[in-house]
């Protein structure tokens, strides 16, 4: 295997110094920097070989950080797909995730709208739309909008 040009590797290492990236993101950023396809492919192969670039690790880290926002599972999955992460990797990461999506939805609802449970249809619809936009599913939203069962 031939080594990638030094400048492509230097740019790749500089990009990775700030945070993990997916393979697709890395290729895109190197292309924007003006590197040739062949040089990008070699650099990515080298980074994968030494485990500096790892889509699974990226997906795990990204999922944790986005859940802390909090964003829901549908939104995070969609963003991971856009970043080039394969469906099977996304599924594995979510199966192993320790995020409690129900409690995250409730926390977000309470932070944005308060703890009071509304009976007003318009206000409830507004809260539902907000949680849907943030990526929570119907079951998570239903749980978040119900009175606390503590």
Backbone as ProteinMPNN parsed JSONL, in Angstrom:
{"seq_chain_A": "XXXXXXXXXXXXXXXXXXXXXXXXXXXXXXXXXXXXXXXXXXXXXXXXXXXXXXXXXXXXXXXXXXXXXXXXXXXXXXXXXXXXXXXXXXXXXXXXXXXXXXXXXXXXXXXXXXXXXXXXXXXXXXXXXXXXXXXXXXXXXXXXXXXXXX", "coords_chain_A": {"N_chain_A": [[0.846, -1.182, 0.0], [0.645, 2.152, -0.934], [1.837, 5.185, 0.501], [-0.195, 7.987, 1.51], [-0.145, 11.378, 0.229], [1.832, 13.689, 2.066], [0.727, 16.172, 2.77], [-2.039, 15.776, 2.594], [-2.456, 13.879, 4.612], [-1.55, 15.423, 6.759], [-3.504, 17.445, 6.807], [-5.729, 15.855, 7.378], [-5.077, 14.852, 9.926], [-5.031, 17.238, 11.352], [-7.717, 17.962, 11.167], [-8.861, 15.856, 12.629], [-7.844, 16.425, 15.107], [-9.479, 18.169, 16.484], [-11.988, 16.904, 16.937], [-13.72, 13.696, 16.764], [-14.507, 12.345, 13.548], [-16.748, 11.22, 10.978], [-16.151, 8.822, 8.358], [-17.191, 9.704, 5.925], [-17.523, 12.472, 6.434], [-14.842, 13.205, 6.776], [-13.729, 12.656, 4.247], [-15.178, 14.508, 2.744], [-14.37, 16.975, 3.884], [-11.623, 16.936, 3.287], [-11.747, 16.965, 0.53], [-12.836, 19.487, 0.077], [-10.662, 20.981, 0.87], [-9.149, 20.731, -1.335], [-7.785, 18.448, -2.081], [-6.815, 15.557, -4.011], [-8.879, 12.829, -5.199], [-7.673, 10.248, -5.113], [-5.564, 10.625, -3.307], [-7.026, 11.314, -1.045], [-8.449, 8.942, -0.585], [-6.329, 7.205, 0.05], [-5.345, 8.418, 2.373], [-7.562, 8.174, 4.085], [-7.769, 5.38, 4.204], [-5.377, 4.816, 5.541], [-5.845, 6.103, 7.992], [-8.033, 4.66, 8.936], [-6.835, 2.194, 9.227], [-5.061, 2.555, 11.385], [-6.853, 3.117, 13.298], [-7.584, 5.759, 13.849], [-9.632, 6.912, 12.637], [-12.889, 6.044, 12.966], [-15.953, 4.863, 12.402], [-17.9, 3.706, 14.057], [-17.081, 4.412, 16.679], [-17.278, 7.17, 16.382], [-20.071, 7.391, 15.973], [-21.061, 6.521, 18.454], [-20.037, 8.478, 20.212], [-21.175, 10.785, 19.082], [-23.901, 10.248, 19.385], [-24.148, 10.212, 22.2], [-23.457, 12.895, 22.775], [-25.444, 14.358, 21.409], [-27.751, 13.377, 22.639], [-27.461, 14.519, 25.094], [-28.287, 17.092, 24.638], [-31.178, 17.926, 25.048], [-31.714, 15.681, 22.356], [-33.967, 13.665, 20.446], [-34.193, 10.103, 19.62], [-34.959, 9.61, 16.883], [-34.195, 11.927, 15.488], [-31.433, 11.986, 15.967], [-30.629, 9.585, 14.753], [-31.258, 10.185, 12.086], [-29.47, 12.307, 11.605], [-27.03, 10.946, 11.901], [-27.162, 9.204, 9.706], [-26.999, 11.087, 7.645], [-24.403, 11.816, 7.99], [-23.09, 9.712, 6.993], [-23.033, 7.268, 8.3], [-23.526, 3.809, 8.554], [-26.611, 1.903, 8.499], [-26.658, -0.495, 10.056], [-24.63, -0.056, 11.926], [-25.637, 2.18, 13.241], [-27.944, 1.032, 14.384], [-26.762, -0.84, 16.164], [-25.373, 0.896, 17.889], [-27.494, 2.291, 19.07], [-28.848, 0.212, 20.34], [-27.032, -0.427, 22.325], [-26.903, 1.89, 23.719], [-27.273, 3.803, 26.697], [-29.128, 5.704, 27.126], [-32.055, 7.162, 28.443], [-34.705, 7.621, 26.794], [-37.34, 8.333, 27.293], [-37.296, 9.717, 29.746], [-35.574, 11.785, 29.001], [-37.166, 13.124, 27.136], [-39.205, 13.988, 28.826], [-37.741, 15.67, 30.579], [-36.914, 17.659, 28.773], [-39.403, 18.696, 27.962], [-40.28, 19.74, 30.421], [-38.284, 21.615, 30.934], [-38.665, 23.433, 28.858], [-41.446, 24.048, 28.88], [-42.354, 23.927, 31.494], [-43.462, 22.224, 34.535], [-46.141, 21.795, 34.804], [-49.028, 20.064, 33.74], [-50.789, 20.424, 30.847], [-54.191, 20.942, 29.892], [-55.182, 22.203, 27.79], [-55.894, 22.063, 24.405], [-54.568, 23.349, 22.218], [-52.149, 24.2, 23.376], [-51.09, 21.75, 24.168], [-50.758, 20.551, 21.668], [-48.82, 22.24, 20.648], [-46.651, 21.657, 22.344], [-46.312, 18.984, 21.698], [-45.558, 19.139, 18.965], [-43.13, 20.49, 19.264], [-41.564, 18.584, 20.67], [-41.597, 16.53, 18.792], [-40.195, 17.75, 16.697], [-37.721, 17.869, 17.889], [-37.022, 15.256, 17.759], [-38.212, 13.148, 19.111], [-40.214, 10.218, 19.555], [-43.683, 9.098, 19.247], [-44.442, 7.569, 21.552], [-42.568, 8.452, 23.455], [-43.235, 11.151, 23.614], [-45.882, 11.052, 24.513], [-45.444, 9.986, 27.055], [-43.932, 12.092, 28.166], [-45.774, 14.176, 28.268], [-47.705, 13.354, 30.023], [-48.976, 13.339, 33.437], [-46.568, 13.335, 36.125], [-45.68, 10.227, 37.517], [-44.56, 9.712, 39.955]], "CA_chain_A": [[0.0, 0.0, 0.0], [1.454, 3.364, -0.995], [1.491, 6.193, 1.5], [-0.837, 9.177, 0.958], [0.74, 12.534, 0.253], [1.97, 14.198, 3.425], [-0.173, 17.284, 3.053], [-3.378, 15.244, 2.818], [-2.429, 13.297, 5.953], [-1.448, 16.531, 7.707], [-4.829, 18.054, 6.918], [-6.606, 14.889, 8.043], [-4.728, 14.829, 11.346], [-5.475, 18.518, 11.901], [-9.175, 17.867, 11.28], [-9.162, 14.925, 13.715], [-7.36, 16.953, 16.385], [-10.547, 18.875, 17.192], [-13.019, 15.951, 17.345], [-13.901, 12.551, 15.875], [-15.294, 12.578, 12.336], [-17.086, 10.02, 10.224], [-15.363, 8.655, 7.141], [-17.785, 10.575, 4.915], [-17.17, 13.851, 6.784], [-13.409, 13.398, 6.529], [-13.537, 12.726, 2.795], [-15.758, 15.776, 2.287], [-13.515, 18.084, 4.318], [-10.369, 16.903, 2.53], [-12.073, 17.368, -0.838], [-12.979, 20.951, 0.118], [-9.302, 21.529, 0.966], [-8.544, 20.66, -2.66], [-6.995, 17.233, -2.282], [-7.307, 14.664, -5.066], [-9.626, 11.653, -4.734], [-6.752, 9.154, -4.814], [-4.852, 10.987, -2.086], [-8.016, 11.245, 0.039], [-8.709, 7.518, -0.336], [-5.159, 6.648, 0.728], [-5.302, 8.985, 3.726], [-8.645, 7.563, 4.858], [-7.38, 3.987, 4.445], [-4.343, 4.829, 6.589], [-6.48, 6.487, 9.263], [-8.852, 3.52, 9.363], [-5.908, 1.124, 9.603], [-4.51, 2.831, 12.72], [-8.029, 3.373, 14.135], [-7.789, 7.18, 14.141], [-10.938, 7.166, 12.038], [-13.692, 4.88, 13.315], [-17.35, 5.295, 12.307], [-18.652, 3.258, 15.236], [-16.706, 5.283, 17.8], [-17.875, 8.462, 16.087], [-21.521, 7.297, 16.19], [-21.291, 6.45, 19.899], [-19.75, 9.793, 20.771], [-22.168, 11.717, 18.554], [-25.187, 9.923, 20.017], [-24.082, 10.706, 23.583], [-23.458, 14.36, 22.824], [-26.749, 14.862, 20.964], [-28.736, 13.019, 23.662], [-27.286, 15.476, 26.184], [-28.839, 18.4, 24.26], [-31.401, 16.584, 24.534], [-32.423, 15.404, 21.111], [-34.55, 12.331, 20.461], [-33.53, 9.079, 18.815], [-35.197, 9.729, 15.439], [-33.373, 13.02, 14.965], [-30.027, 11.581, 16.018], [-30.44, 8.574, 13.703], [-31.271, 10.892, 10.801], [-28.203, 13.041, 11.483], [-25.959, 9.967, 11.686], [-27.266, 8.763, 8.309], [-26.485, 12.172, 6.817], [-22.953, 11.84, 8.16], [-22.524, 8.557, 6.31], [-22.947, 6.087, 9.155], [-24.383, 2.736, 8.033], [-27.773, 1.563, 9.322], [-26.37, -1.532, 11.046], [-23.832, 0.569, 12.983], [-26.581, 3.013, 13.999], [-28.772, 0.123, 15.187], [-25.944, -1.373, 17.256], [-25.084, 1.974, 18.834], [-28.709, 2.592, 19.825], [-29.132, -0.935, 21.21], [-26.097, -0.388, 23.449], [-27.003, 3.191, 24.376], [-27.938, 3.77, 27.995], [-29.991, 6.884, 27.216], [-33.466, 6.945, 28.754], [-35.358, 8.577, 25.891], [-38.577, 8.793, 27.917], [-36.946, 10.748, 30.732], [-35.024, 12.933, 28.281], [-38.309, 13.854, 26.577], [-39.872, 14.666, 29.947], [-36.861, 16.766, 31.023], [-36.981, 18.722, 27.772], [-40.738, 19.304, 28.073], [-40.32, 20.523, 31.649], [-37.375, 22.75, 30.792], [-39.225, 24.384, 27.898], [-42.834, 24.432, 29.139], [-42.692, 23.82, 32.908], [-43.911, 20.906, 35.001], [-47.596, 21.703, 34.778], [-49.621, 19.315, 32.637], [-51.85, 21.25, 30.278], [-55.384, 20.303, 29.321], [-55.5, 22.995, 26.605], [-55.547, 21.324, 23.187], [-53.566, 24.079, 21.421], [-50.866, 24.169, 24.084], [-50.61, 20.36, 24.099], [-50.301, 20.36, 20.284], [-47.563, 22.993, 20.531], [-45.629, 20.879, 23.044], [-46.099, 17.771, 20.898], [-44.772, 19.524, 17.779], [-41.772, 20.814, 19.704], [-40.863, 17.337, 20.97], [-41.413, 15.82, 17.515], [-39.107, 18.432, 15.993], [-36.476, 17.512, 18.556], [-36.684, 13.885, 17.399], [-38.807, 12.132, 19.978], [-41.322, 9.471, 18.975], [-45.001, 9.234, 19.856], [-44.459, 7.012, 22.911], [-41.776, 9.349, 24.312], [-44.01, 12.383, 23.782], [-47.023, 10.709, 25.365], [-44.9, 9.866, 28.406], [-43.494, 13.411, 28.631], [-46.911, 15.067, 28.475], [-48.563, 12.838, 31.087], [-48.559, 13.749, 34.79], [-45.523, 12.525, 36.756], [-46.233, 9.109, 38.29], [-43.64, 9.453, 41.082]], "C_chain_A": [[0.888, 1.241, 0.0], [0.941, 4.375, 0.017], [0.779, 7.373, 0.828], [0.136, 10.352, 1.015], [0.717, 13.135, 1.659], [0.966, 15.308, 3.72], [-1.606, 16.807, 3.293], [-3.463, 14.64, 4.22], [-2.347, 14.391, 7.006], [-2.809, 17.204, 7.909], [-5.791, 17.126, 7.677], [-6.337, 14.864, 9.547], [-5.153, 16.132, 12.035], [-6.984, 18.51, 12.118], [-9.549, 16.981, 12.466], [-8.718, 15.446, 15.081], [-8.483, 17.628, 17.178], [-11.628, 17.938, 17.71], [-13.014, 14.77, 16.384], [-14.747, 12.964, 14.673], [-15.671, 11.233, 11.726], [-16.208, 9.981, 8.976], [-15.87, 9.601, 6.055], [-17.431, 12.039, 5.172], [-15.714, 14.145, 6.444], [-13.144, 13.535, 5.037], [-14.036, 14.068, 2.254], [-14.85, 16.959, 2.647], [-12.195, 18.117, 3.553], [-10.599, 17.326, 1.078], [-12.205, 18.889, -0.924], [-11.606, 21.619, 0.174], [-8.551, 21.436, -0.365], [-7.69, 19.437, -2.919], [-7.646, 16.341, -3.328], [-7.941, 13.422, -4.45], [-8.692, 10.516, -4.311], [-6.012, 9.399, -3.506], [-5.781, 10.907, -0.865], [-8.267, 9.787, 0.414], [-7.552, 6.875, 0.419], [-5.084, 7.134, 2.176], [-6.363, 8.331, 4.612], [-8.315, 6.105, 5.174], [-6.335, 3.907, 5.557], [-4.94, 5.15, 7.955], [-7.354, 5.367, 9.819], [-7.968, 2.4, 9.899], [-5.368, 1.319, 11.016], [-5.608, 3.224, 13.721], [-8.149, 4.827, 14.595], [-9.152, 7.622, 13.624], [-11.757, 5.899, 12.264], [-15.156, 5.319, 13.356], [-18.17, 4.868, 13.523], [-18.356, 4.149, 16.442], [-17.308, 6.672, 17.621], [-19.37, 8.447, 16.406], [-21.849, 7.247, 17.681], [-21.114, 7.816, 20.549], [-20.809, 10.818, 20.353], [-23.531, 11.499, 19.213], [-25.22, 10.434, 21.451], [-24.199, 12.227, 23.628], [-24.809, 14.938, 22.415], [-27.855, 14.517, 21.952], [-28.64, 13.973, 24.848], [-27.881, 16.842, 25.872], [-30.18, 18.705, 24.905], [-32.135, 16.582, 23.192], [-32.897, 13.963, 21.176], [-33.861, 11.381, 19.504], [-33.753, 9.214, 17.314], [-34.312, 10.809, 14.822], [-31.899, 12.628, 14.926], [-29.732, 10.552, 14.931], [-30.378, 9.222, 12.33], [-29.951, 11.639, 10.579], [-27.034, 12.089, 11.236], [-25.97, 9.447, 10.249], [-26.697, 9.82, 7.374], [-24.965, 12.26, 6.895], [-22.284, 10.576, 7.63], [-22.38, 7.315, 7.157], [-23.962, 5.054, 8.657], [-25.477, 2.376, 9.041], [-27.462, 0.524, 10.397], [-25.54, -0.986, 12.205], [-24.74, 1.426, 13.868], [-27.428, 2.134, 14.912], [-28.0, -0.416, 16.385], [-25.691, -0.312, 18.329], [-26.319, 2.272, 19.692], [-29.113, 1.439, 20.737], [-28.274, -0.886, 22.468], [-26.157, 0.927, 24.221], [-27.739, 3.066, 25.704], [-28.851, 4.983, 28.197], [-31.426, 6.461, 27.521], [-34.256, 7.995, 27.985], [-36.65, 9.127, 26.483], [-38.291, 9.92, 28.905], [-36.345, 11.983, 30.061], [-36.14, 13.78, 27.678], [-39.023, 14.62, 27.678], [-39.051, 15.854, 30.44], [-36.947, 17.951, 30.06], [-38.315, 19.447, 27.845], [-40.801, 20.209, 29.294], [-39.429, 21.755, 31.573], [-37.991, 23.844, 29.916], [-40.591, 24.927, 28.335], [-43.238, 24.365, 30.611], [-43.261, 22.447, 33.239], [-45.41, 20.716, 34.906], [-48.083, 20.96, 33.531], [-50.807, 20.106, 32.129], [-53.003, 20.401, 29.756], [-55.804, 21.034, 28.037], [-54.984, 22.294, 25.349], [-54.445, 22.025, 22.394], [-52.19, 24.023, 22.075], [-50.254, 22.762, 24.028], [-50.07, 20.059, 22.693], [-48.963, 21.059, 20.064], [-46.415, 22.215, 21.177], [-45.289, 19.607, 22.265], [-45.235, 18.074, 19.683], [-43.321, 19.797, 18.152], [-40.975, 19.533, 19.964], [-40.641, 16.492, 19.718], [-40.245, 16.419, 16.746], [-37.756, 18.05, 16.582], [-36.128, 16.035, 18.39], [-37.239, 12.802, 18.295], [-40.015, 11.502, 19.298], [-42.598, 9.637, 19.778], [-45.028, 8.738, 21.299], [-43.698, 7.899, 23.892], [-42.57, 10.614, 24.624], [-45.189, 12.148, 24.716], [-46.573, 10.636, 26.828], [-44.552, 11.246, 28.979], [-44.662, 14.32, 28.976], [-47.876, 14.586, 29.554], [-48.079, 13.335, 32.434], [-47.49, 12.805, 35.326], [-46.145, 11.459, 37.624], [-45.375, 8.779, 39.507], [-44.389, 9.158, 42.358]], "O_chain_A": [[1.782, 1.367, 0.837], [-0.247, 4.405, 0.34], [1.112, 7.725, -0.304], [1.118, 10.321, 1.757], [-0.303, 13.089, 2.348], [0.415, 15.366, 4.819], [-2.314, 17.384, 4.118], [-4.439, 14.868, 4.935], [-3.006, 14.299, 8.042], [-3.211, 17.492, 9.036], [-6.569, 17.58, 8.516], [-7.272, 14.857, 10.346], [-5.587, 16.109, 13.187], [-7.471, 18.998, 13.138], [-10.456, 17.318, 13.227], [-9.179, 14.948, 16.108], [-8.442, 17.655, 18.408], [-12.14, 18.144, 18.81], [-12.389, 14.822, 15.325], [-15.606, 13.839, 14.784], [-14.987, 10.232, 11.939], [-15.603, 10.982, 8.593], [-15.078, 10.226, 5.349], [-17.078, 12.766, 4.243], [-15.393, 15.2, 5.895], [-12.415, 14.431, 4.613], [-13.388, 14.684, 1.407], [-14.597, 17.833, 1.818], [-11.7, 19.19, 3.207], [-9.743, 17.97, 0.472], [-11.74, 19.504, -1.884], [-11.406, 22.688, -0.402], [-7.46, 21.987, -0.511], [-6.939, 19.406, -3.894], [-8.863, 16.362, -3.511], [-7.597, 13.013, -3.341], [-8.9, 9.895, -3.268], [-5.852, 8.487, -2.694], [-5.365, 10.484, 0.213], [-8.294, 9.441, 1.595], [-7.775, 6.083, 1.334], [-4.794, 6.359, 3.087], [-6.087, 7.977, 5.758], [-8.554, 5.645, 6.29], [-6.405, 3.028, 6.416], [-4.577, 4.534, 8.957], [-7.405, 5.154, 11.03], [-8.298, 1.746, 10.888], [-5.233, 0.352, 11.765], [-5.316, 3.615, 14.851], [-8.758, 5.095, 15.631], [-9.74, 8.583, 14.119], [-11.378, 4.817, 11.816], [-15.552, 6.066, 14.25], [-19.048, 5.609, 13.965], [-19.272, 4.585, 17.14], [-17.787, 7.279, 18.579], [-19.883, 9.374, 17.033], [-22.817, 7.868, 18.12], [-21.951, 8.251, 21.341], [-21.276, 11.613, 21.169], [-24.224, 12.457, 19.555], [-26.213, 11.026, 21.874], [-24.955, 12.775, 24.431], [-25.271, 15.909, 23.014], [-28.807, 15.284, 22.095], [-29.635, 14.21, 25.533], [-27.971, 17.681, 26.769], [-30.29, 19.854, 25.333], [-33.044, 17.375, 22.949], [-32.307, 13.137, 21.872], [-33.048, 11.794, 18.677], [-32.833, 8.961, 16.537], [-33.747, 10.612, 13.746], [-31.202, 12.914, 13.952], [-28.703, 10.635, 14.26], [-29.544, 8.854, 11.502], [-29.388, 11.599, 9.485], [-26.144, 12.397, 10.443], [-24.914, 9.268, 9.643], [-25.993, 9.492, 6.419], [-24.319, 12.73, 5.959], [-21.079, 10.383, 7.791], [-21.668, 6.388, 6.769], [-25.113, 5.389, 8.375], [-25.306, 2.518, 10.252], [-27.942, 0.639, 11.524], [-25.724, -1.407, 13.347], [-24.626, 1.401, 15.094], [-27.612, 2.455, 16.086], [-28.524, -0.446, 17.498], [-25.782, -0.589, 19.525], [-26.201, 2.482, 20.9], [-29.67, 1.674, 21.81], [-28.728, -1.257, 23.55], [-25.524, 1.057, 25.269], [-28.708, 2.316, 25.82], [-29.292, 5.252, 29.314], [-31.943, 5.515, 26.926], [-34.452, 9.114, 28.459], [-37.019, 10.269, 26.206], [-38.964, 10.95, 28.897], [-36.582, 13.106, 30.507], [-36.073, 15.009, 27.704], [-39.404, 15.775, 27.486], [-39.601, 16.926, 30.691], [-37.041, 19.102, 30.485], [-38.358, 20.676, 27.795], [-41.317, 21.324, 29.214], [-39.781, 22.815, 32.089], [-37.852, 25.033, 30.203], [-40.866, 26.117, 28.182], [-44.37, 24.716, 30.944], [-43.509, 21.624, 32.358], [-45.894, 19.584, 34.927], [-47.61, 21.201, 32.421], [-51.723, 20.422, 32.887], [-52.809, 19.296, 29.251], [-56.662, 20.558, 27.294], [-53.8, 21.975, 25.241], [-53.496, 21.381, 21.947], [-51.183, 23.821, 21.396], [-49.044, 22.612, 23.86], [-49.046, 19.391, 22.548], [-48.083, 20.535, 19.38], [-45.326, 22.13, 20.609], [-44.127, 19.207, 22.183], [-44.284, 17.346, 19.4], [-42.399, 19.388, 17.445], [-39.832, 19.416, 19.522], [-39.619, 15.818, 19.594], [-39.406, 15.695, 16.21], [-36.768, 17.922, 15.86], [-35.062, 15.599, 18.826], [-36.786, 11.658, 18.246], [-40.745, 12.164, 18.561], [-42.598, 10.239, 20.852], [-45.574, 9.409, 22.174], [-44.129, 8.079, 25.03], [-42.577, 11.088, 25.76], [-45.457, 12.956, 25.605], [-47.24, 11.159, 27.72], [-44.844, 11.531, 30.14], [-44.555, 15.148, 29.881], [-48.771, 15.329, 29.958], [-46.915, 13.711, 32.579], [-47.5, 11.612, 35.019], [-47.054, 11.753, 38.399], [-45.459, 7.671, 40.035], [-43.771, 8.919, 43.396]]}, "name": "protein", "num_of_chains": 1, "seq": "XXXXXXXXXXXXXXXXXXXXXXXXXXXXXXXXXXXXXXXXXXXXXXXXXXXXXXXXXXXXXXXXXXXXXXXXXXXXXXXXXXXXXXXXXXXXXXXXXXXXXXXXXXXXXXXXXXXXXXXXXXXXXXXXXXXXXXXXXXXXXXXXXXXXXX"}
